[in-house]
Amino acid sequence: MTQQTPNPAHIEYVTRIGDNALILGQRMSEWCGHAPVLEEDMALANMSLDLIGQARMLLTHAGKLEGKGRDEDQLAFLRIEMHYRNLTLCELPNADFGRTMVRNFLFASFQVLLWERLLASSDTELAAIAAKSLKEARYHAQHAGDWVVRLGDGTAESHERTQAALDYLWPYTAEFFAANPTDEAIAAAAIGPAWSELEAAWEAAVVPVLNEATLTVPARTPFKSYGKFGRHSEHLGHLLSEMQYLQRTYPGAQW
Amino acid sequence: MYTQALDIPQQSADKGPRVVENPEYQAEFDARIDAGGYIEAKDWMPEAYRKTLIRQISQHAHSEIVGMLPEGNWITRAPTLKRKAILLAKVQDEGGHGLYLYAAAETLGVSRDELLEALHSGRAKYSSIFNYPTLTWADIGVIGWLVDGAAIMNQIPLCKCSYGPYARAMVRICKEESFHQRQGYDLLLAMMKGTEEQREMVQDAVNRWWWPSIMMFGPHDKDSVHSGQSARWGIKRISNDDLRQKFVDATVEQAKVLGVTMPDPELKWNAERGHHDFGAIDWDEFWNVVNGHGQGNVDRLAARVKAWEDGAWVREAALEHERKRAAREHQAA
């Protein structure tokens, strides 16, 4: 879709998807060199690279839509906290390998559904990014899903840790499907799906795997998180202070 | 990535299957080495050759995975998304090198778990270059340029070493290393074109990494404990001092282009020799770091041990799940 004048909802929407990839990619990169086995060091680094690659394409696209000359790095490193639009789930600390895998599974399963729908986006640039990213998200969901099953249906300790991870993360998944006027404008312009349309499909994708992992799917609670609307957890500020360190310390330097 | 430690003895002998020494096989083995042929995993080999290779390949593998730590220190703080992606891919490559090398060592009858146990207990060595800290972003560039550069000089001869699985692993590793070196140099060129503070960071990093880099070639030839036998076996093709000289000669020119100076007042061209002369290496410093007294020795090993111990429940769960799955499959059959 060619923009004549910047459409704030469109910019916001692409930024959200880009920020999800950026912030989770940043989190996952913390594992590099510290994973339980060498193969997982490589897998986590690889998935982090996929997400950072997605973030680069999406933030570049958002910058173009905005038309103020901001590139991927200005958007990634030089915004203030409340201007980040990632899902809160993506910014939560990694904790143990179990929580990392449960998060990757819940998020990648959501990303798969989103990319599938974005293949038909009226924003052709976004559709092209979706085509590339869908393959990656499918692999991430498969990889994490396999681990969720192994850990859930492994030892007593691994079952307990994985159930605790699911109990901790599950409430944050309600945010996947929350909507505000931005989302209504996006659905109306056929840029992306209404989030409510994805909820049943997401549950149908994740619940059978959680069952196979012998995990109990938590009930929905009144808990709400609002990262994608710009109100984050306490964790994002720390992540950003580390990620933005060089750009903030040496303003205007080229790297 | 790095083979500096290959001449460093371990504190106990490597374990493995016993091989009966056999003069007839020995003659065949020697003839193949002399003809420049490869020894493969299933071939007979002298026990000392096997042990030397296990020590060298596993020290190299450990160096790769410990080497993920100093550079990993900067992944979350990389200044741009492109640089972050390059660094992540590089550190991931090092993990991959570790994997090929552990696999090559396993062909000699030792398991990855046994080798890791030797690393974690402190019996096995890794390249001591990784016991130096990475203090600024410029260190990431200097490690690529100097440390990977030195590693490549060390490793290219190993692509033709007599043990086939090791030689083949090294061919892949060297290709990736030369890419890393160019990326490191490119990072430094960008910083040198930048602000005064950026140039100061680059020069400071060069000052800290230059001597440790040239120490990576190991002790002088006259002091090298394993070199003679390793050369006889076709494991070591070029001497430590020759490789070091080649590295210094190549690097001095690159430093000029970059606009940095090496921290060695005695470094100068010697027209008579056709090489650069350089100052005396501080071998006390080298041996102190090798023997565990470098700034990072304790922290690096502790980080590896912590990752291994924190991951124990994950590895146990994977094994238990596989047992359960196999039992269910058996029951269903």
Coordinates of C-alpha atoms in Angstrom, one line a residue:
Chain A
M1 CA 0.0 0.0 0.0
T2 CA 1.5 3.4 -0.9
Q3 CA 1.0 6.0 1.7
Q4 CA 0.2 9.5 0.6
T5 CA 0.1 10.9 4.1
P6 CA 1.3 9.0 7.2
N7 CA -1.4 6.9 8.7
P8 CA -0.7 6.8 12.5
A9 CA -2.5 3.5 13.0
H10 CA -0.5 1.9 10.2
I11 CA 2.8 3.1 11.7
E12 CA 1.8 2.0 15.2
Y13 CA 0.8 -1.4 13.9
V14 CA 4.0 -2.1 12.1
T15 CA 6.0 -0.7 15.0
R16 CA 4.2 -3.1 17.4
I17 CA 5.1 -6.2 15.3
G18 CA 8.6 -4.9 14.9
D19 CA 9.1 -4.2 18.6
N20 CA 7.9 -7.7 19.5
A21 CA 10.7 -9.1 17.3
L22 CA 13.2 -6.6 18.6
I23 CA 12.6 -7.1 22.3
L24 CA 12.2 -10.8 22.2
G25 CA 15.3 -11.1 20.0
Q26 CA 17.2 -9.0 22.5
R27 CA 16.1 -11.2 25.4
M28 CA 16.9 -14.4 23.6
S29 CA 20.4 -13.2 22.7
E30 CA 21.2 -13.1 26.5
W31 CA 21.3 -16.9 26.3
C32 CA 24.3 -17.0 23.9
G33 CA 27.0 -19.0 25.7
H34 CA 24.9 -20.0 28.6
A35 CA 22.5 -22.6 27.4
P36 CA 22.1 -26.1 28.8
V37 CA 23.7 -27.8 25.7
L38 CA 25.8 -26.4 22.9
E39 CA 23.1 -27.2 20.3
E40 CA 20.7 -24.9 22.2
D41 CA 23.2 -22.1 22.4
M42 CA 23.2 -22.3 18.6
A43 CA 19.5 -22.6 18.2
L44 CA 18.7 -19.7 20.6
A45 CA 21.3 -17.5 18.8
N46 CA 19.8 -18.5 15.5
M47 CA 16.3 -17.7 16.5
S48 CA 17.4 -14.4 18.1
L49 CA 19.0 -13.6 14.7
D50 CA 15.8 -14.4 12.9
L51 CA 13.9 -12.0 15.2
I52 CA 16.4 -9.2 14.9
G53 CA 16.3 -9.6 11.1
Q54 CA 12.5 -9.3 11.3
A55 CA 12.8 -6.3 13.5
R56 CA 15.2 -4.6 11.0
M57 CA 12.7 -5.0 8.1
L58 CA 9.7 -4.0 10.2
L59 CA 11.3 -0.9 11.8
T60 CA 12.7 0.2 8.5
H61 CA 9.2 -0.1 7.0
A62 CA 7.7 1.8 10.0
G63 CA 10.3 4.5 9.5
K64 CA 9.4 4.9 5.9
L65 CA 5.7 5.0 6.6
E66 CA 6.4 7.7 9.2
G67 CA 8.3 9.8 6.7
K68 CA 10.5 11.6 9.2
G69 CA 13.7 10.0 8.1
R70 CA 14.1 7.7 11.1
D71 CA 15.9 4.5 10.2
E72 CA 15.9 1.1 12.0
D73 CA 18.6 2.1 14.5
Q74 CA 17.0 5.4 15.4
L75 CA 13.8 3.5 16.1
A76 CA 15.4 0.6 17.9
F77 CA 17.8 2.6 20.1
L78 CA 16.6 6.1 20.5
R79 CA 13.0 6.0 21.5
I80 CA 11.8 6.5 25.1
E81 CA 10.3 3.5 26.9
M82 CA 6.6 4.4 26.5
H83 CA 7.1 4.6 22.7
Y84 CA 8.0 0.9 22.5
R85 CA 4.9 -1.1 21.5
N86 CA 5.9 -4.7 22.1
L87 CA 3.8 -7.2 23.9
T88 CA 4.7 -7.3 27.6
L89 CA 5.4 -11.1 27.3
C90 CA 8.4 -10.3 25.1
E91 CA 10.2 -8.1 27.6
L92 CA 9.9 -10.4 30.7
P93 CA 13.2 -11.8 31.9
N94 CA 14.3 -15.2 30.5
A95 CA 14.4 -16.9 33.9
D96 CA 15.3 -20.5 33.4
F97 CA 15.3 -22.5 30.1
G98 CA 11.8 -23.8 30.8
R99 CA 10.3 -20.3 30.9
T100 CA 12.3 -19.3 27.8
M101 CA 10.9 -22.3 25.9
V102 CA 7.3 -21.8 27.1
R103 CA 7.4 -18.1 26.1
N104 CA 8.9 -18.9 22.7
F105 CA 6.2 -21.5 22.1
L106 CA 3.3 -19.2 23.2
F107 CA 4.7 -16.3 21.2
A108 CA 5.9 -18.1 18.1
S109 CA 2.5 -19.9 17.8
F110 CA 0.9 -16.5 17.8
Q111 CA 3.4 -15.1 15.3
V112 CA 2.7 -18.0 12.9
L113 CA -1.0 -17.1 12.8
L114 CA -0.3 -13.4 12.4
W115 CA 2.2 -13.9 9.5
E116 CA -0.2 -16.3 7.8
R117 CA -2.9 -13.6 7.8
L118 CA -0.4 -10.9 6.9
L119 CA 0.5 -12.7 3.6
A120 CA -2.8 -11.2 2.3
S121 CA -2.2 -7.7 3.8
S122 CA -3.1 -4.7 1.7
D123 CA 0.4 -3.4 2.7
T124 CA 2.4 -5.3 0.1
E125 CA 5.7 -4.6 1.9
L126 CA 4.3 -6.1 5.1
A127 CA 3.0 -9.1 3.1
A128 CA 6.5 -9.6 1.7
I129 CA 8.0 -9.5 5.2
A130 CA 5.4 -12.0 6.4
A131 CA 6.3 -14.4 3.6
K132 CA 9.9 -14.5 4.8
S133 CA 9.1 -14.5 8.5
L134 CA 6.4 -17.2 8.5
K135 CA 9.0 -19.9 7.8
E136 CA 11.1 -18.7 10.7
A137 CA 8.1 -18.5 13.1
R138 CA 7.1 -22.1 12.1
Y139 CA 10.5 -23.4 13.0
H140 CA 10.5 -21.4 16.3
A141 CA 7.1 -22.8 17.3
Q142 CA 8.2 -26.3 16.4
H143 CA 11.5 -26.1 18.3
A144 CA 10.0 -24.6 21.4
G145 CA 6.9 -26.9 21.3
D146 CA 9.2 -29.9 21.2
W147 CA 11.0 -28.6 24.3
V148 CA 7.7 -27.9 26.1
V149 CA 6.7 -31.5 25.6
R150 CA 10.1 -32.8 26.7
L151 CA 10.2 -30.7 29.8
G152 CA 6.6 -31.0 30.7
D153 CA 6.6 -34.8 30.3
G154 CA 10.2 -35.3 31.5
T155 CA 11.2 -35.5 35.2
A156 CA 9.2 -34.4 38.2
E157 CA 11.4 -31.3 38.5
S158 CA 11.1 -30.4 34.9
H159 CA 7.4 -30.8 35.0
E160 CA 7.1 -28.6 38.0
R161 CA 9.4 -25.9 36.5
T162 CA 7.5 -25.9 33.2
Q163 CA 4.1 -25.7 34.8
A164 CA 5.3 -22.8 36.9
A165 CA 6.6 -21.1 33.7
L166 CA 3.2 -21.6 32.1
D167 CA 1.3 -20.3 35.1
Y168 CA 3.5 -17.2 35.1
L169 CA 3.3 -16.5 31.4
W170 CA -0.2 -17.4 30.6
P171 CA -1.9 -14.3 31.9
Y172 CA 0.3 -12.1 29.6
T173 CA -1.1 -13.9 26.6
A174 CA -4.5 -12.1 27.0
E175 CA -2.6 -9.0 25.7
F176 CA -2.1 -10.8 22.3
F177 CA -5.8 -10.4 21.6
A178 CA -6.6 -7.0 23.2
A179 CA -7.5 -4.2 20.8
N180 CA -7.8 -0.5 20.7
P181 CA -8.9 1.9 17.9
T182 CA -5.6 1.3 16.1
D183 CA -6.6 -2.3 15.6
E184 CA -10.0 -1.4 14.4
A185 CA -8.5 0.9 11.8
I186 CA -6.0 -1.8 10.7
A187 CA -8.7 -4.4 10.3
A188 CA -10.9 -1.9 8.4
A189 CA -8.0 -1.1 6.0
A190 CA -7.3 -4.8 5.5
I191 CA -3.8 -4.3 6.7
G192 CA -4.1 -7.0 9.3
P193 CA -6.6 -9.2 11.0
A194 CA -8.7 -8.3 14.0
W195 CA -6.9 -9.9 17.0
S196 CA -10.1 -11.5 18.2
E197 CA -10.1 -13.6 15.0
L198 CA -6.8 -15.2 16.0
E199 CA -7.7 -16.3 19.5
A200 CA -9.5 -19.5 18.8
A201 CA -6.9 -20.6 16.3
W202 CA -4.1 -19.8 18.7
E203 CA -5.7 -21.9 21.5
A204 CA -6.2 -24.7 19.0
A205 CA -2.5 -24.6 18.2
V206 CA -1.1 -24.4 21.7
V207 CA -3.5 -26.4 23.9
P208 CA -2.9 -29.8 22.3
V209 CA 0.9 -29.4 22.8
L210 CA 0.4 -28.3 26.4
N211 CA -1.8 -31.4 26.9
E212 CA 0.8 -33.6 25.4
A213 CA 3.3 -32.0 27.8
T214 CA 1.0 -33.1 30.6
L215 CA 0.6 -29.5 31.6
T216 CA -2.5 -27.9 33.0
V217 CA -3.7 -24.9 31.0
P218 CA -4.4 -22.1 33.5
A219 CA -7.8 -20.4 33.6
R220 CA -8.1 -16.9 32.5
T221 CA -7.9 -14.3 35.3
P222 CA -8.7 -10.5 35.4
F223 CA -4.9 -9.8 35.0
K224 CA -4.2 -7.4 32.2
S225 CA -0.9 -6.1 30.6
Y226 CA -0.6 -3.2 28.2
G227 CA 2.9 -3.2 26.6
K228 CA 1.5 -2.9 23.1
F229 CA -0.3 0.2 24.1
G230 CA 2.9 1.7 25.6
R231 CA 2.5 0.8 29.3
H232 CA 5.2 -1.7 30.1
S233 CA 6.4 -3.8 33.0
E234 CA 9.4 -2.7 35.1
H235 CA 11.6 -5.0 33.1
L236 CA 11.7 -3.1 29.8
G237 CA 13.5 -0.1 31.3
H238 CA 16.5 -2.3 32.3
L239 CA 16.5 -4.1 29.0
L240 CA 16.6 -0.7 27.1
S241 CA 19.3 0.8 29.3
E242 CA 21.5 -2.0 28.3
M243 CA 20.5 -2.2 24.7
Q244 CA 20.7 1.6 24.2
Y245 CA 23.9 2.1 26.1
L246 CA 26.3 3.0 23.2
Q247 CA 23.8 5.0 21.2
R248 CA 22.8 7.1 24.3
T249 CA 26.4 7.5 25.6
Y250 CA 27.9 8.7 22.2
P251 CA 25.1 10.7 20.6
G252 CA 25.4 10.9 16.8
A253 CA 28.4 8.5 16.6
Q254 CA 28.5 6.1 13.6
W255 CA 29.3 2.5 14.2
Chain B
M1 CA 38.6 -20.5 16.9
Y2 CA 41.9 -20.6 18.6
T3 CA 44.7 -23.1 18.9
Q4 CA 47.2 -21.3 21.0
A5 CA 46.9 -23.8 23.9
L6 CA 47.7 -26.8 21.8
D7 CA 51.2 -27.1 23.3
I8 CA 50.0 -26.9 26.8
P9 CA 50.1 -30.1 28.7
Q10 CA 47.0 -31.3 30.7
Q11 CA 47.3 -32.4 34.3
S12 CA 46.3 -36.0 33.7
A13 CA 46.4 -38.4 30.8
D14 CA 43.4 -38.6 28.5
K15 CA 41.3 -41.7 28.9
G16 CA 40.3 -43.9 26.0
P17 CA 40.5 -47.4 24.6
R18 CA 43.9 -49.1 24.9
V19 CA 45.7 -49.8 21.7
V20 CA 48.3 -52.5 21.5
E21 CA 51.4 -51.2 19.9
N22 CA 52.3 -53.1 16.8
P23 CA 55.5 -52.6 14.7
E24 CA 53.9 -53.7 11.5
Y25 CA 51.0 -51.3 11.8
Q26 CA 53.4 -48.6 13.0
A27 CA 55.5 -48.9 9.8
E28 CA 52.3 -48.6 7.7
F29 CA 51.2 -45.6 9.8
D30 CA 54.6 -43.9 9.4
A31 CA 54.7 -44.5 5.7
R32 CA 51.3 -42.9 5.3
I33 CA 52.3 -39.9 7.3
D34 CA 55.5 -39.5 5.3
A35 CA 53.6 -39.7 2.0
G36 CA 51.4 -36.8 3.2
G37 CA 48.3 -39.0 3.5
Y38 CA 45.4 -38.8 5.9
I39 CA 44.8 -41.0 8.9
E40 CA 41.1 -41.8 9.4
A41 CA 39.1 -42.7 12.5
K42 CA 39.1 -46.4 11.8
D43 CA 42.8 -46.6 11.0
W44 CA 45.3 -48.0 13.4
M45 CA 47.2 -45.2 15.1
P46 CA 49.8 -45.1 17.9
E47 CA 48.4 -44.4 21.3
A48 CA 50.5 -41.3 21.8
Y49 CA 49.2 -39.9 18.5
R50 CA 45.6 -40.5 19.5
K51 CA 46.2 -38.8 22.9
T52 CA 47.9 -35.8 21.4
L53 CA 45.1 -35.3 19.0
I54 CA 42.4 -35.7 21.7
R55 CA 44.3 -33.1 23.8
Q56 CA 44.8 -30.7 20.9
I57 CA 41.3 -31.0 19.4
S58 CA 39.5 -30.8 22.7
Q59 CA 41.5 -27.8 23.8
H60 CA 40.6 -26.2 20.5
A61 CA 36.9 -27.1 21.1
H62 CA 36.9 -25.7 24.6
S63 CA 38.5 -22.5 23.3
E64 CA 35.6 -22.1 20.9
I65 CA 33.0 -22.4 23.6
V66 CA 34.8 -20.4 26.3
G67 CA 35.5 -17.9 23.5
M68 CA 31.8 -17.3 23.1
L69 CA 31.9 -15.5 26.5
P70 CA 34.1 -12.4 26.0
E71 CA 32.3 -11.5 22.8
G72 CA 28.9 -12.5 24.1
N73 CA 29.6 -9.9 26.8
W74 CA 28.7 -7.3 24.1
I75 CA 25.8 -8.8 22.2
T76 CA 23.1 -7.1 24.3
R77 CA 25.0 -3.8 24.0
A78 CA 25.9 -3.8 20.3
P79 CA 25.4 -0.3 18.9
T80 CA 23.3 -1.0 15.8
L81 CA 21.0 -3.8 14.7
K82 CA 23.4 -4.7 11.9
R83 CA 26.4 -5.0 14.3
K84 CA 24.3 -7.0 16.7
A85 CA 23.3 -9.4 14.0
I86 CA 26.9 -9.8 12.8
L87 CA 28.2 -10.4 16.4
L88 CA 25.4 -12.9 17.2
A89 CA 26.1 -14.8 13.9
K90 CA 29.8 -14.8 14.8
V91 CA 29.4 -16.1 18.3
Q92 CA 27.0 -18.7 16.9
D93 CA 29.7 -19.8 14.4
E94 CA 32.0 -20.3 17.3
G95 CA 29.5 -22.6 18.9
G96 CA 29.3 -24.4 15.6
H97 CA 33.1 -24.8 15.5
G98 CA 32.9 -26.2 19.0
L99 CA 30.4 -28.8 17.8
Y100 CA 32.5 -29.9 14.8
L101 CA 35.6 -30.1 16.9
Y102 CA 33.9 -32.1 19.7
A103 CA 32.6 -34.4 17.0
A104 CA 36.1 -34.8 15.5
A105 CA 37.5 -35.6 19.0
E106 CA 34.7 -38.2 19.5
T107 CA 36.0 -40.1 16.5
L108 CA 39.1 -40.8 18.7
G109 CA 37.0 -42.7 21.3
V110 CA 36.2 -40.0 23.9
S111 CA 32.8 -38.5 24.6
R112 CA 31.8 -34.9 24.6
D113 CA 30.6 -35.3 28.2
E114 CA 34.1 -36.6 29.3
L115 CA 35.8 -33.7 27.6
L116 CA 33.4 -31.1 29.2
E117 CA 34.0 -32.7 32.6
A118 CA 37.8 -32.2 32.0
L119 CA 37.1 -28.5 31.2
H120 CA 34.8 -27.9 34.1
S121 CA 37.2 -29.5 36.6
G122 CA 40.0 -27.4 35.4
R123 CA 42.1 -30.4 34.1
A124 CA 41.7 -29.4 30.4
K125 CA 43.1 -26.1 29.0
Y126 CA 41.6 -23.7 26.6
S127 CA 43.2 -20.8 24.8
S128 CA 44.2 -18.3 27.5
I129 CA 43.5 -15.3 25.2
F130 CA 39.9 -15.6 26.4
N131 CA 40.9 -14.8 30.0
Y132 CA 41.3 -11.2 29.0
P133 CA 38.3 -8.9 29.5
T134 CA 36.3 -7.2 26.7
L135 CA 36.1 -3.6 28.0
T136 CA 34.7 -1.6 25.2
W137 CA 32.9 -2.1 21.9
A138 CA 36.3 -1.7 20.1
D139 CA 37.4 -5.0 21.7
I140 CA 34.9 -6.8 19.5
G141 CA 36.6 -5.3 16.4
V142 CA 40.1 -6.0 17.7
I143 CA 39.3 -9.6 18.7
G144 CA 38.1 -10.1 15.1
W145 CA 41.1 -8.4 13.6
L146 CA 44.0 -9.6 15.8
V147 CA 42.7 -12.6 17.7
D148 CA 40.9 -14.2 14.8
G149 CA 43.8 -13.1 12.6
A150 CA 46.3 -14.9 14.7
A151 CA 43.9 -17.9 14.9
I152 CA 43.7 -18.1 11.1
M153 CA 47.5 -18.1 10.8
N154 CA 47.6 -21.0 13.3
Q155 CA 44.8 -22.9 11.7
I156 CA 45.4 -22.8 8.0
P157 CA 48.2 -25.3 8.3
L158 CA 45.8 -27.6 10.3
C159 CA 43.6 -27.9 7.2
K160 CA 46.3 -30.2 5.9
C161 CA 47.1 -32.0 9.2
S162 CA 47.4 -35.7 9.1
Y163 CA 44.2 -36.6 10.9
G164 CA 41.3 -36.5 8.4
P165 CA 38.4 -35.6 10.6
Y166 CA 40.3 -32.7 12.2
A167 CA 41.7 -31.4 8.8
R168 CA 38.2 -31.4 7.3
A169 CA 36.7 -29.6 10.3
M170 CA 39.5 -27.0 10.0
V171 CA 38.6 -26.3 6.4
R172 CA 35.1 -25.2 7.3
I173 CA 36.4 -23.3 10.4
C174 CA 39.0 -21.4 8.5
K175 CA 36.5 -20.1 5.9
E176 CA 34.3 -18.7 8.7
E177 CA 37.3 -17.3 10.6
S178 CA 38.5 -15.2 7.7
F179 CA 35.0 -13.8 7.3
H180 CA 35.1 -12.9 11.0
Q181 CA 38.5 -11.2 10.7
R182 CA 37.2 -9.0 7.8
Q183 CA 34.1 -8.1 9.9
G184 CA 36.3 -7.1 12.9
Y185 CA 38.5 -4.9 10.7
D186 CA 35.4 -3.3 9.1
L187 CA 34.1 -2.5 12.6
L188 CA 37.4 -0.8 13.5
L189 CA 37.5 1.2 10.2
A190 CA 34.0 2.6 11.1
M191 CA 35.1 3.6 14.6
M192 CA 38.3 5.2 13.3
K193 CA 36.3 7.4 11.0
G194 CA 34.2 8.4 14.0
T195 CA 34.7 10.6 17.0
E196 CA 37.8 11.2 19.1
E197 CA 36.4 8.9 21.8
Q198 CA 35.8 6.1 19.3
R199 CA 39.4 6.3 18.1
E200 CA 40.6 6.3 21.7
M201 CA 38.7 3.1 22.4
V202 CA 40.2 1.5 19.3
Q203 CA 43.8 2.4 20.3
D204 CA 43.2 1.3 23.9
A205 CA 41.9 -2.1 22.7
V206 CA 44.9 -2.5 20.4
N207 CA 47.2 -1.7 23.3
R208 CA 45.5 -4.4 25.4
W209 CA 45.2 -7.1 22.8
W210 CA 48.4 -6.8 20.8
W211 CA 50.8 -8.8 23.1
P212 CA 48.2 -11.4 24.0
S213 CA 47.6 -12.0 20.3
I214 CA 51.2 -12.6 19.4
M215 CA 51.4 -14.9 22.5
M216 CA 48.7 -17.1 20.8
F217 CA 51.4 -18.7 18.7
G218 CA 52.7 -20.3 21.8
P219 CA 56.2 -20.5 23.3
H220 CA 59.3 -19.9 21.1
D221 CA 60.3 -23.0 19.1
K222 CA 63.2 -23.8 21.4
D223 CA 60.9 -23.9 24.4
S224 CA 57.9 -25.7 22.8
V225 CA 57.4 -29.1 24.5
H226 CA 55.2 -30.9 21.9
S227 CA 56.3 -29.3 18.7
G228 CA 59.0 -31.8 17.6
Q229 CA 56.8 -34.9 17.8
S230 CA 53.7 -33.1 16.4
A231 CA 55.7 -32.0 13.4
R232 CA 56.9 -35.6 12.9
W233 CA 53.2 -36.7 12.9
G234 CA 52.0 -34.1 10.5
I235 CA 49.9 -32.4 13.2
K236 CA 52.0 -29.3 13.2
R237 CA 53.3 -28.1 9.9
I238 CA 54.8 -24.7 10.6
S239 CA 56.7 -23.6 13.7
N240 CA 55.3 -21.2 16.3
D241 CA 58.0 -18.6 15.6
D242 CA 57.5 -18.7 11.8
L243 CA 53.7 -18.3 12.2
R244 CA 54.2 -15.4 14.7
Q245 CA 56.5 -13.6 12.3
K246 CA 54.1 -14.0 9.4
F247 CA 51.3 -12.6 11.6
V248 CA 53.3 -9.6 12.7
D249 CA 54.4 -8.8 9.2
A250 CA 50.8 -8.9 7.9
T251 CA 49.3 -7.0 10.8
V252 CA 51.7 -4.0 10.8
E253 CA 50.5 -3.0 7.4
Q254 CA 46.9 -3.3 8.4
A255 CA 47.5 -1.1 11.5
K256 CA 48.9 1.6 9.2
V257 CA 45.7 1.6 7.1
L258 CA 43.6 1.7 10.2
G259 CA 45.7 4.5 11.8
V260 CA 46.6 2.8 15.1
T261 CA 50.0 2.1 16.6
M262 CA 51.2 -1.1 18.2
P263 CA 52.3 -0.9 21.8
D264 CA 55.9 -2.0 20.9
P265 CA 58.6 0.7 20.5
E266 CA 60.9 -2.0 19.1
L267 CA 58.6 -2.9 16.3
K268 CA 60.3 -1.9 13.0
W269 CA 61.1 -3.2 9.5
N270 CA 64.4 -5.1 9.2
A271 CA 65.4 -4.9 5.5
E272 CA 68.1 -7.4 6.0
R273 CA 65.8 -10.1 7.3
G274 CA 62.9 -9.0 5.1
H275 CA 60.7 -9.1 8.2
H276 CA 59.6 -6.8 11.1
D277 CA 61.6 -7.0 14.3
F278 CA 59.6 -6.8 17.5
G279 CA 60.2 -6.5 21.2
A280 CA 60.6 -9.3 23.8
I281 CA 57.5 -11.2 24.7
D282 CA 56.6 -11.2 28.4
W283 CA 56.5 -15.0 28.9
D284 CA 55.8 -14.6 32.6
E285 CA 52.6 -12.9 31.8
F286 CA 51.8 -15.7 29.3
W287 CA 52.4 -18.5 31.8
N288 CA 50.6 -16.7 34.6
V289 CA 47.5 -16.5 32.5
V290 CA 47.9 -20.1 31.3
N291 CA 48.3 -21.3 34.9
G292 CA 45.1 -19.7 36.0
H293 CA 46.1 -16.2 37.2
G294 CA 44.7 -14.1 34.4
Q295 CA 42.0 -11.5 35.0
G296 CA 39.2 -13.7 33.6
N297 CA 40.3 -17.3 34.3
V298 CA 38.0 -17.8 37.3
D299 CA 35.0 -16.0 35.9
R300 CA 35.2 -17.7 32.5
L301 CA 35.3 -21.1 33.9
A302 CA 32.7 -20.3 36.5
A303 CA 30.4 -19.1 33.7
R304 CA 30.8 -22.4 31.8
V305 CA 30.3 -24.5 34.9
K306 CA 27.2 -22.4 35.9
A307 CA 25.6 -22.9 32.4
W308 CA 26.3 -26.6 32.6
E309 CA 24.9 -27.0 36.2
D310 CA 21.9 -24.8 35.5
G311 CA 21.1 -26.9 32.5
A312 CA 21.4 -30.2 34.2
W313 CA 17.6 -30.5 34.8
V314 CA 17.0 -29.8 31.2
R315 CA 19.3 -32.5 30.0
E316 CA 17.9 -35.0 32.5
A317 CA 14.4 -34.1 31.4
A318 CA 15.2 -34.7 27.7
L319 CA 16.7 -38.2 28.6
E320 CA 13.7 -39.1 30.8
H321 CA 11.3 -38.0 28.1
E322 CA 13.0 -40.1 25.6
R323 CA 12.9 -43.1 27.9
K324 CA 9.2 -42.6 28.4
R325 CA 8.6 -42.2 24.7
A326 CA 10.5 -45.3 23.8
A327 CA 8.7 -47.3 26.6
R328 CA 5.3 -46.1 25.2
E329 CA 6.3 -47.0 21.7
H330 CA 7.5 -50.5 22.9
Q331 CA 4.2 -51.0 24.7
A332 CA 2.2 -50.0 21.7
A333 CA 4.1 -52.4 19.4

